[in-house]
Amino acid sequence: MTMTKEQFESCERSCERMEAAGGPKSQTEAMLYHQYKQQKQQLEDVRQLGKEQFQSDIIEKMLEVQQLERTIGKLQGQLQNEKIALENMTRTLALLED
């Protein structure tokens, strides 16, 4: 059974008191403590997975940005070549009209 956030926070306080007192004293406390520890571990696992996924997303985005930068560089080179070709064509036309 999964606890709600409020139940988990309440249980967390109770379990911290139990730990400070030397651990659970009854079977009910032991079951509650075990459930709390299990859910706490699951939350930590999910957070770690989330962090790993976020890091993976960052790396993916970096690669995408690098690819776009390379593409922009190539397009700027093509644009420069087209400008030069246009300039040459314009000069040729001007020479033909003279």
PDB file of C-alpha atoms in Angstrom, residues 15-55:
ATOM      1  CA  CYS A  15       9.820   6.794  12.259  1.00  0.00           C
ATOM      2  CA  GLU A  16      12.445   9.398  13.104  1.00  0.00           C
ATOM      3  CA  ARG A  17      11.216   9.309  16.723  1.00  0.00           C
ATOM      4  CA  MET A  18      11.297   5.491  16.606  1.00  0.00           C
ATOM      5  CA  GLU A  19      14.887   5.561  15.324  1.00  0.00           C
ATOM      6  CA  ALA A  20      15.880   8.030  18.036  1.00  0.00           C
ATOM      7  CA  ALA A  21      14.285   5.724  20.651  1.00  0.00           C
ATOM      8  CA  GLY A  22      16.198   2.717  19.390  1.00  0.00           C
ATOM      9  CA  GLY A  23      13.836   1.372  16.740  1.00  0.00           C
ATOM     10  CA  PRO A  24      10.293   0.026  16.567  1.00  0.00           C
ATOM     11  CA  LYS A  25       8.950  -1.454  19.817  1.00  0.00           C
ATOM     12  CA  SER A  26       5.922  -3.339  18.521  1.00  0.00           C
ATOM     13  CA  GLN A  27       4.952  -5.379  15.507  1.00  0.00           C
ATOM     14  CA  THR A  28       2.672  -2.557  14.318  1.00  0.00           C
ATOM     15  CA  GLU A  29       5.511  -0.045  14.588  1.00  0.00           C
ATOM     16  CA  ALA A  30       7.827  -2.469  12.799  1.00  0.00           C
ATOM     17  CA  MET A  31       5.351  -2.882   9.923  1.00  0.00           C
ATOM     18  CA  LEU A  32       4.882   0.898   9.677  1.00  0.00           C
ATOM     19  CA  TYR A  33       8.641   1.452   9.836  1.00  0.00           C
ATOM     20  CA  HIS A  34       9.256  -1.152   7.154  1.00  0.00           C
ATOM     21  CA  GLN A  35       6.602   0.370   4.874  1.00  0.00           C
ATOM     22  CA  TYR A  36       8.069   3.843   5.413  1.00  0.00           C
ATOM     23  CA  LYS A  37      11.627   2.697   4.649  1.00  0.00           C
ATOM     24  CA  GLN A  38      10.441   0.818   1.564  1.00  0.00           C
ATOM     25  CA  GLN A  39       8.533   3.809   0.197  1.00  0.00           C
ATOM     26  CA  LYS A  40      11.405   6.165   1.053  1.00  0.00           C
ATOM     27  CA  GLN A  41      13.784   3.947  -0.951  1.00  0.00           C
ATOM     28  CA  GLN A  42      11.345   3.881  -3.861  1.00  0.00           C
ATOM     29  CA  LEU A  43      11.175   7.691  -3.822  1.00  0.00           C
ATOM     30  CA  GLU A  44      14.963   7.954  -3.790  1.00  0.00           C
ATOM     31  CA  ASP A  45      15.174   5.492  -6.686  1.00  0.00           C
ATOM     32  CA  VAL A  46      12.644   7.509  -8.692  1.00  0.00           C
ATOM     33  CA  ARG A  47      14.484  10.744  -7.939  1.00  0.00           C
ATOM     34  CA  GLN A  48      17.749   9.190  -9.085  1.00  0.00           C
ATOM     35  CA  LEU A  49      16.115   7.898 -12.254  1.00  0.00           C
ATOM     36  CA  GLY A  50      14.630  11.345 -12.805  1.00  0.00           C
ATOM     37  CA  LYS A  51      18.037  12.923 -12.362  1.00  0.00           C
ATOM     38  CA  GLU A  52      19.617  10.441 -14.767  1.00  0.00           C
ATOM     39  CA  GLN A  53      16.861  11.062 -17.309  1.00  0.00           C
ATOM     40  CA  PHE A  54      17.321  14.820 -16.930  1.00  0.00           C
ATOM     41  CA  GLN A  55      21.067  14.443 -17.472  1.00  0.00           C
TER      42      GLN A  55
END
